[in-house]
Short mmCIF file of C-alpha atoms in Angstrom, two decimals:
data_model
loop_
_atom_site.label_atom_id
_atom_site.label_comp_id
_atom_site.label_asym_id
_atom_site.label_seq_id
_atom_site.Cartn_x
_atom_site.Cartn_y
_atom_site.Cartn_z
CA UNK S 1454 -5.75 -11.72 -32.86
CA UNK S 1455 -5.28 -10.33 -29.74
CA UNK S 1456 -7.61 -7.41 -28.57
CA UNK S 1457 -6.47 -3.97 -27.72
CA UNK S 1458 -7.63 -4.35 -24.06
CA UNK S 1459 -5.73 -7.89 -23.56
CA UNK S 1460 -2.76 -6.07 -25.37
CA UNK S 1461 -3.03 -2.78 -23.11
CA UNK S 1462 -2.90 -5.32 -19.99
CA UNK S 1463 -0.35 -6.95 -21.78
CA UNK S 1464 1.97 -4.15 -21.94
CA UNK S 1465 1.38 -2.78 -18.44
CA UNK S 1466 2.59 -6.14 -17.13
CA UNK S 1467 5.91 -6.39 -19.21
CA UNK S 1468 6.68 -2.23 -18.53
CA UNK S 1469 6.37 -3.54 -14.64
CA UNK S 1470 8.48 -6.49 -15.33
CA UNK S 1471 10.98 -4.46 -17.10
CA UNK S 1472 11.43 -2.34 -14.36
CA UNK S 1473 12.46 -5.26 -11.76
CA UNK S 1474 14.30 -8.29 -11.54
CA UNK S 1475 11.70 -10.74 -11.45
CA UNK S 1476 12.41 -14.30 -9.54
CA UNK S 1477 12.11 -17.33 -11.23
CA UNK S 1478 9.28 -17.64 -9.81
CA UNK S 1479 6.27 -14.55 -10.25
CA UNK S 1480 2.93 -15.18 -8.04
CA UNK S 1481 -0.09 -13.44 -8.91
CA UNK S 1482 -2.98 -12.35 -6.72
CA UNK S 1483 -5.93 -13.87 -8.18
CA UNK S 1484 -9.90 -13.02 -6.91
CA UNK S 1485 -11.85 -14.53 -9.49
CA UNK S 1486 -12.83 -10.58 -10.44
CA UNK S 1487 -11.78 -8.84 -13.66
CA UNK S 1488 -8.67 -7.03 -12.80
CA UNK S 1489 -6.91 -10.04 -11.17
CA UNK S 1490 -7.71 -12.10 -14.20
CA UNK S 1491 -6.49 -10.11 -16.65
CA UNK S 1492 -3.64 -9.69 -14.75
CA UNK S 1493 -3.22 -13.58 -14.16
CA UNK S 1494 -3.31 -13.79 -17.82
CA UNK S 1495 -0.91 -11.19 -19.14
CA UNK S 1496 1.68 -12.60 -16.27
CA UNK S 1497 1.10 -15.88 -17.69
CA UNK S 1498 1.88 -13.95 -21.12
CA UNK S 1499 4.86 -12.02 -20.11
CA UNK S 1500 6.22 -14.79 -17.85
CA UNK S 1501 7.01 -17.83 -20.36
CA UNK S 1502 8.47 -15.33 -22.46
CA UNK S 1503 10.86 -14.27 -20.33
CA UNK S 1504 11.02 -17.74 -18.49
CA UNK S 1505 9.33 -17.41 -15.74
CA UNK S 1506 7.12 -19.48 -13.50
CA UNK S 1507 3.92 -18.11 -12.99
CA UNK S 1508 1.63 -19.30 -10.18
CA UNK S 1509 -1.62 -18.21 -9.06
CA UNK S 1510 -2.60 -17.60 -5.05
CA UNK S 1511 -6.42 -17.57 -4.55
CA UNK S 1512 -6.90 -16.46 -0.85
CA UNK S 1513 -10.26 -17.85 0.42
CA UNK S 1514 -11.64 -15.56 3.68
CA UNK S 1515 -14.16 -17.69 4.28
CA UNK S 1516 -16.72 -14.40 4.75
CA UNK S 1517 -19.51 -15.79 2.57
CA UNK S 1518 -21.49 -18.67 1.72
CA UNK S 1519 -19.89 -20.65 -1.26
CA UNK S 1520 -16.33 -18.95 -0.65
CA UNK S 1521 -14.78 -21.76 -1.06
CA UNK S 1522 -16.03 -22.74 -4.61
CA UNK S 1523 -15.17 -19.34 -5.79
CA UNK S 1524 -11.69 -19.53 -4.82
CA UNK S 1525 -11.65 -23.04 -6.48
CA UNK S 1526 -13.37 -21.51 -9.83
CA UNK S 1527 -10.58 -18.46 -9.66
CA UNK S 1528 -7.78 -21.08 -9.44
CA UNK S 1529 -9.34 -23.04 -12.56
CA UNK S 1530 -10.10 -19.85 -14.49
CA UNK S 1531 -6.63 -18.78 -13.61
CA UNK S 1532 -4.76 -22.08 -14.63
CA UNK S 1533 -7.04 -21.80 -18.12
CA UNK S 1534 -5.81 -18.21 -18.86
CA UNK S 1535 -2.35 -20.13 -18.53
CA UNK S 1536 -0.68 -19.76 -15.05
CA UNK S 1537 1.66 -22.23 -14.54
CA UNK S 1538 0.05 -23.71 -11.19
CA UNK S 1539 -3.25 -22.44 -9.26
CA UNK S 1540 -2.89 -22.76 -5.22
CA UNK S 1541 -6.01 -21.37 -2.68
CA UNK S 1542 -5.22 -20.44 0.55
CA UNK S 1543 -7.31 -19.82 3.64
CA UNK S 1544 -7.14 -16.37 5.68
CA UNK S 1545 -7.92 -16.59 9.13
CA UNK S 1546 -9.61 -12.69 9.08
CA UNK S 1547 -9.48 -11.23 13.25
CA UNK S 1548 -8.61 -8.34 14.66
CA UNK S 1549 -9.48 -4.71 14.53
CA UNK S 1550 -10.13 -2.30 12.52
CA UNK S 1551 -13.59 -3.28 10.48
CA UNK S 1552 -14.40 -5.77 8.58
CA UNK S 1553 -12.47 -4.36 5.46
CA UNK S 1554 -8.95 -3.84 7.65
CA UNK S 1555 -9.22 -7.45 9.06
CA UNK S 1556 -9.94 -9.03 5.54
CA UNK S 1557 -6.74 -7.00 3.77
CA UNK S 1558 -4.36 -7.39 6.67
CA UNK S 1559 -5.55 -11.08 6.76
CA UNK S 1560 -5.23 -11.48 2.70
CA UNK S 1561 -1.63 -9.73 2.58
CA UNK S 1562 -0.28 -12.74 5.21
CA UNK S 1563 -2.08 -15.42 3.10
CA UNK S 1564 -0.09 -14.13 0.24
CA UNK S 1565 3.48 -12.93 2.17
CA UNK S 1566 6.48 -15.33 2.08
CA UNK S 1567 6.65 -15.01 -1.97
CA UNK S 1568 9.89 -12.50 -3.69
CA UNK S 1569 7.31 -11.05 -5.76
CA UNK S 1570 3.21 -11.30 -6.17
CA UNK S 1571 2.03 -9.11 -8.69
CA UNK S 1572 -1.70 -7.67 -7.16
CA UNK S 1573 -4.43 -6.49 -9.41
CA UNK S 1574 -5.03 -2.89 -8.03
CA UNK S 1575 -6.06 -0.63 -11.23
CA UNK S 1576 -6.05 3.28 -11.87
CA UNK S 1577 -9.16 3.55 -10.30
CA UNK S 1578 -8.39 1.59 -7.17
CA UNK S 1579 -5.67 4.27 -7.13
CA UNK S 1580 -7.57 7.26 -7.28
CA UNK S 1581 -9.94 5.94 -4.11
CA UNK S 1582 -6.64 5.31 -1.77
CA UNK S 1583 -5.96 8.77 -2.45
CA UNK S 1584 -9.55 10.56 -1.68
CA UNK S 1585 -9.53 7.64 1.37
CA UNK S 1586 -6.06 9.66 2.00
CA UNK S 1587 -7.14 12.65 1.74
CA UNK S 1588 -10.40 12.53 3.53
CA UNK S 1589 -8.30 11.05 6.72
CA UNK S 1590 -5.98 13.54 6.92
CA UNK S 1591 -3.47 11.32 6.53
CA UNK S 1592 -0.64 13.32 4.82
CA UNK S 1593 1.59 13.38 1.60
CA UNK S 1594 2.49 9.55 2.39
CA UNK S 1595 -1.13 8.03 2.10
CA UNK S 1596 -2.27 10.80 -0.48
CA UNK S 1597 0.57 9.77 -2.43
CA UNK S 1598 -1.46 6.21 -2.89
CA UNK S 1599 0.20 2.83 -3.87
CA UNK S 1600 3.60 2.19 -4.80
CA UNK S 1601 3.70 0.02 -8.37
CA UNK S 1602 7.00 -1.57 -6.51
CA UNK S 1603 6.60 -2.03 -2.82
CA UNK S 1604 8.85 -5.92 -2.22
CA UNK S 1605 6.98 -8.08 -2.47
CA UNK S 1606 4.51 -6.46 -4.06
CA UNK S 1607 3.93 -5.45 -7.42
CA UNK S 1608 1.49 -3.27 -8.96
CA UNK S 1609 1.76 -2.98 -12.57
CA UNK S 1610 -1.88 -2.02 -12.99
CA UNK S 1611 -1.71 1.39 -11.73
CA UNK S 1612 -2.11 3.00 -15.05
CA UNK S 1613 -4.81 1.08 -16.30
CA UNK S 1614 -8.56 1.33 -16.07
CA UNK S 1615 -10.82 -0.81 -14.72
CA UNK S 1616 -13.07 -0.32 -17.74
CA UNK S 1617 -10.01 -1.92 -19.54
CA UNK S 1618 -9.87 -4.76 -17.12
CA UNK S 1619 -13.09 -5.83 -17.36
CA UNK S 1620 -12.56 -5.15 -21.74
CA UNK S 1621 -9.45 -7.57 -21.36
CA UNK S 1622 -11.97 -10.30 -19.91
CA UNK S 1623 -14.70 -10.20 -22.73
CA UNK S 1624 -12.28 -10.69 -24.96
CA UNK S 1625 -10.90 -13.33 -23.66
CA UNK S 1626 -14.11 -14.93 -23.37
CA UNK S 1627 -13.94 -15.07 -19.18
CA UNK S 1628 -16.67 -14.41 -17.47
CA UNK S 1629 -15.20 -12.81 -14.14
CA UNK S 1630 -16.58 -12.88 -10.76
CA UNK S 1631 -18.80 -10.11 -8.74
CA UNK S 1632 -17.73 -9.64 -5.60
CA UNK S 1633 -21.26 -8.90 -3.29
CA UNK S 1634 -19.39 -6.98 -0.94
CA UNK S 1635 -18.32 -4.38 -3.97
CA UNK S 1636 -21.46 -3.50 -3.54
CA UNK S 1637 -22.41 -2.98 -0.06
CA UNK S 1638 -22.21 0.75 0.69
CA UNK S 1639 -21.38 -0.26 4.44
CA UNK S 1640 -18.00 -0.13 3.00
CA UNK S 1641 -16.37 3.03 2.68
CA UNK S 1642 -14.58 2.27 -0.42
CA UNK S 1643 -17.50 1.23 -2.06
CA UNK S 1644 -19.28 4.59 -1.98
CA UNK S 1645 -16.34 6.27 -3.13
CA UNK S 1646 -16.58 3.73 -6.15
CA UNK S 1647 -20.11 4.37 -6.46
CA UNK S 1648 -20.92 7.51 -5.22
CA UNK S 1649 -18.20 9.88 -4.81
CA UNK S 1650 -16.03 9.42 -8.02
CA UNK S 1651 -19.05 9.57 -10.58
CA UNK S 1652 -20.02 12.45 -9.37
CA UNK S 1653 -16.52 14.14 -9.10
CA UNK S 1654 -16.18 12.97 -13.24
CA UNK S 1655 -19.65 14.51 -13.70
CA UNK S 1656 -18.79 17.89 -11.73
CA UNK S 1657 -15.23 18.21 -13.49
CA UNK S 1658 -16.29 17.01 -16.67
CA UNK S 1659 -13.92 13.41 -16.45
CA UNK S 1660 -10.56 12.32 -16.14
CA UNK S 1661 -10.79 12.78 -12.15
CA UNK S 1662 -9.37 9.10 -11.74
CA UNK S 1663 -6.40 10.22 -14.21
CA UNK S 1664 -5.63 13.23 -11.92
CA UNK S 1665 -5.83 11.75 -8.97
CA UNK S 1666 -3.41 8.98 -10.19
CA UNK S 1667 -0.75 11.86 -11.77
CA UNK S 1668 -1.04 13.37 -8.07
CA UNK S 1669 0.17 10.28 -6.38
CA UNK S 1670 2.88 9.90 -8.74
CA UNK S 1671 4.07 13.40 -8.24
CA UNK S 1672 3.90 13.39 -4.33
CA UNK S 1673 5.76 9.67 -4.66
CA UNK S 1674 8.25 11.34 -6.54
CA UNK S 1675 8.86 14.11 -4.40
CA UNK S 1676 8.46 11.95 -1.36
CA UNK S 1677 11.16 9.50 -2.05
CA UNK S 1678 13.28 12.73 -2.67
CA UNK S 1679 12.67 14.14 0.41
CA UNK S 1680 12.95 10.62 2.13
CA UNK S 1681 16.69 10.14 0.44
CA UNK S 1682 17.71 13.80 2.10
CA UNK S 1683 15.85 12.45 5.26
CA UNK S 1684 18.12 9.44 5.38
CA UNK S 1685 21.21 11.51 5.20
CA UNK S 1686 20.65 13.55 7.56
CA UNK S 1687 19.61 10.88 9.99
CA UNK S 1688 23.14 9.03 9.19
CA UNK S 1689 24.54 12.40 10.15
CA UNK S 1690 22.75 13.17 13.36
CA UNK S 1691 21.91 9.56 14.90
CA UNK S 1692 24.33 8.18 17.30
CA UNK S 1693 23.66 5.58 20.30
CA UNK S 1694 22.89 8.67 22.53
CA UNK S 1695 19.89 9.59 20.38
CA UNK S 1696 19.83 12.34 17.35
CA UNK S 1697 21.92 15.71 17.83
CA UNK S 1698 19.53 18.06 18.14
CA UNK S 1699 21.30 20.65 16.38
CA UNK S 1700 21.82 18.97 13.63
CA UNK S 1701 17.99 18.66 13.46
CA UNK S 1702 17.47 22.07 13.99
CA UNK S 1703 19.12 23.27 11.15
CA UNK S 1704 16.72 21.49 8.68
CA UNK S 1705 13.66 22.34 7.15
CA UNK S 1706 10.41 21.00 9.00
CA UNK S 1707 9.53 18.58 6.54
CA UNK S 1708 12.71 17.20 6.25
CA UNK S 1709 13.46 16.68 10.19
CA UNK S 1710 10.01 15.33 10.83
CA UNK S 1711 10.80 12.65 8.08
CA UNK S 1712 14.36 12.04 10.18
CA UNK S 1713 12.29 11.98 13.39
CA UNK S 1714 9.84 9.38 11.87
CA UNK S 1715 12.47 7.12 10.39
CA UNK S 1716 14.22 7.40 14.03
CA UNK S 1717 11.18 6.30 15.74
CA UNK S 1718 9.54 3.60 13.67
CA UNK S 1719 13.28 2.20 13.74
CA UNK S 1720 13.40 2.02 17.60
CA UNK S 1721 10.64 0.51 18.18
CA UNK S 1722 7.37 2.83 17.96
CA UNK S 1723 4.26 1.24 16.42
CA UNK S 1724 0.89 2.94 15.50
CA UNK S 1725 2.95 6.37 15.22
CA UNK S 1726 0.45 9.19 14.62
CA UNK S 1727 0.79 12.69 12.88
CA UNK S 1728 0.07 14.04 16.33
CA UNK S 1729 3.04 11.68 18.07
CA UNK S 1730 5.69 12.83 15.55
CA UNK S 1731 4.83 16.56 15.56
CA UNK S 1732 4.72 16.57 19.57
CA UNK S 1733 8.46 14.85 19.05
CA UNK S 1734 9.51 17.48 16.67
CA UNK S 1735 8.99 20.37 19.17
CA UNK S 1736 11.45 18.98 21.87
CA UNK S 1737 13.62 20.29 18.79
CA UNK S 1738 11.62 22.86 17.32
CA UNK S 1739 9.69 24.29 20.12
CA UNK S 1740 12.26 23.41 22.80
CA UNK S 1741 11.12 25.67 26.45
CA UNK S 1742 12.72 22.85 29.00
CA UNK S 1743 9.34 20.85 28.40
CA UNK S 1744 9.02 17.19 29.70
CA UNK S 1745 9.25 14.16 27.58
CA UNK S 1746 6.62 12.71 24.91
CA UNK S 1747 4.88 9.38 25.84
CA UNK S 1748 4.77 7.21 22.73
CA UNK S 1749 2.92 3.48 21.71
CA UNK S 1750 4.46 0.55 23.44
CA UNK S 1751 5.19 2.49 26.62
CA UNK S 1752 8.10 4.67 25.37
CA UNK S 1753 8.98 7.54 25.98
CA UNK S 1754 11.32 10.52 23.97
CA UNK S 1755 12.96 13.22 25.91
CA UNK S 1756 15.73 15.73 24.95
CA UNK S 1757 18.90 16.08 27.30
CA UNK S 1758 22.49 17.35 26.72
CA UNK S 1759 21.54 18.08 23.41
CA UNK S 1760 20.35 14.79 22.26
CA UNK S 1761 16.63 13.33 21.80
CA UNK S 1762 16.85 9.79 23.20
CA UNK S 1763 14.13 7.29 23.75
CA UNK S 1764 13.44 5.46 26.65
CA UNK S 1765 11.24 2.27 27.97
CA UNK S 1766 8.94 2.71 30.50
CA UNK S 1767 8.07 -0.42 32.51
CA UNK S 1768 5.08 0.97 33.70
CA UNK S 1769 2.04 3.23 32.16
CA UNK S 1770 1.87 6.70 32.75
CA UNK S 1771 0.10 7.65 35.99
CA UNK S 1772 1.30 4.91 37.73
#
């Protein structure tokens, strides 16, 4: 008989699946901890009724002693919850941005190339993107957390505790593995985990994970609205001059800015800041004959004859 956590899991998975159109083939993110093994198990579940091919990627990063035994042990615990195959693959983790940047960026390109892998992030892994969102500053996009359908990922956890995670994993008799680094308060998500969210549910008397999740949802909503108006109105004003200005003008702040960001990030722009975008917006907004804005990648945006445009610079400013 099946237990109600298993079965909560369970359900999560095929209300994802019933939402998509899953490939043949479904791939599942699979630590060794308690949320990617129930996972791996109720895609296994869901995915030979439907049909489906379910395989299991277990990214090693090579961080700690013994890594690669654990990523063997996740691939065997995986292929006994029923996955159809079990595969491990090594992430080179480099670059910048911390130890925790370089080890996601470097785990998302271990597991890219794949129509869909289904990743284990819970309600509560949820609610910490968006304090980490809101702490930063960050705006409606990063407050508004984790899409459950972002190709090729899929996130059909979002709604479910960890507590039932970890439920779903007694009773199936696994014994899951404890990531070290969960518990290293170096890591700002850890103290959030550990520190910050307890003592929110103690302050507010619970359900402060639950809130923060409904939030996300709501600003997703409302951003993907906004976004859909945004697009529009970009088809409207772009051109290969630039954007009109005056059709820019016309619109509300929030929905030019989201015009001016789709412009940008289209033509080129990387790193694009809150500050870039809003110092782009007032050649349109705050318009006085003022000189262009200097953006990542050594480009440049300017307004002339009515148009914004955007321009390469082959050399950095100053020179």
């Amino acid at each position: 008989m099946t237990g109600q956590a298993v079965a909560a899991v369970r359900r999560a998975v095929r209300a994802f699946l019933d939402t998509v159109e899953p490939p043949p083939e479904v791939c599942v993110a699979v630590s060794g901890g308690a949320d990617s093994l129930a996972l791996a198990e109720a895609a296994a579940y869901a995915g030979h009724r439907r049909g489906l091919r379910v395989r299991a990627l277990v990214v090693d990063h090579g961080l700690q002693e013994g890594s690669a035994k654990i990523a063997r042990d996740a691939a065997a615990a995986a292929k006994a919850l029923g996955v159809d195959e079990a595969e491990v693959r090594r992430a080179d983790v480099t670059g910048p941005g911390g130890p925790e940047a370089a080890a996601r960026k470097a785990r998302y390109r271990a597991l890219a190339g794949h129509p869909l892998v289904l990743l284990g992030h819970t309600l509560d892994d949820q609610a910490e993107t968006v304090l980490l969102g809101l702490g930063r500053g960050s705006g409606p996009r990063s407050v508004a957390g984790m899409r459950p359908h972002d190709p090729p990922w899929g996130r059909p956890l979002l709604a479910v505790p960890r507590a039932t995670t970890r439920a779903a994993c007694a009773e199936l008799g696994v014994e899951p593995w404890e990531d070290p680094h969960n518990a290293e308060p170096r890591f700002t998500r850890v103290r959030l985990r550990t520190e910050v969210l307890p003592l929110l549910e103690d302050v507010l008397n619970g359900g402060v994970a639950a809130a923060l999740a409904r939030t996300a949802a709501q600003l997703r909503e409302d951003s993907e609205a906004l976004d859909t108006l945004a697009n529009s109105i970009f088809t409207r004003a772009g051109g290969p001059e630039g954007l009109d200005v005056a059709t820019l003008t016309a619109e509300p702040a929030a929905v030019r800015r989201r015009v001016l960001r789709r412009w940008l990030l289209a033509s080129g722009v990387r790193e694009l800041t809150d500050a870039h975008l809003r110092a782009v917006d007032d050649l349109v907004a705050r318009w006085r004959g003022q000189g262009g804005v200097w953006l990542p990648g050594n480009l440049e945006a300017r307004r002339a004859h009515g148009r914004l445009c955007l321009t390469s610079q082959p050399t950095t400013r100053g020179e």
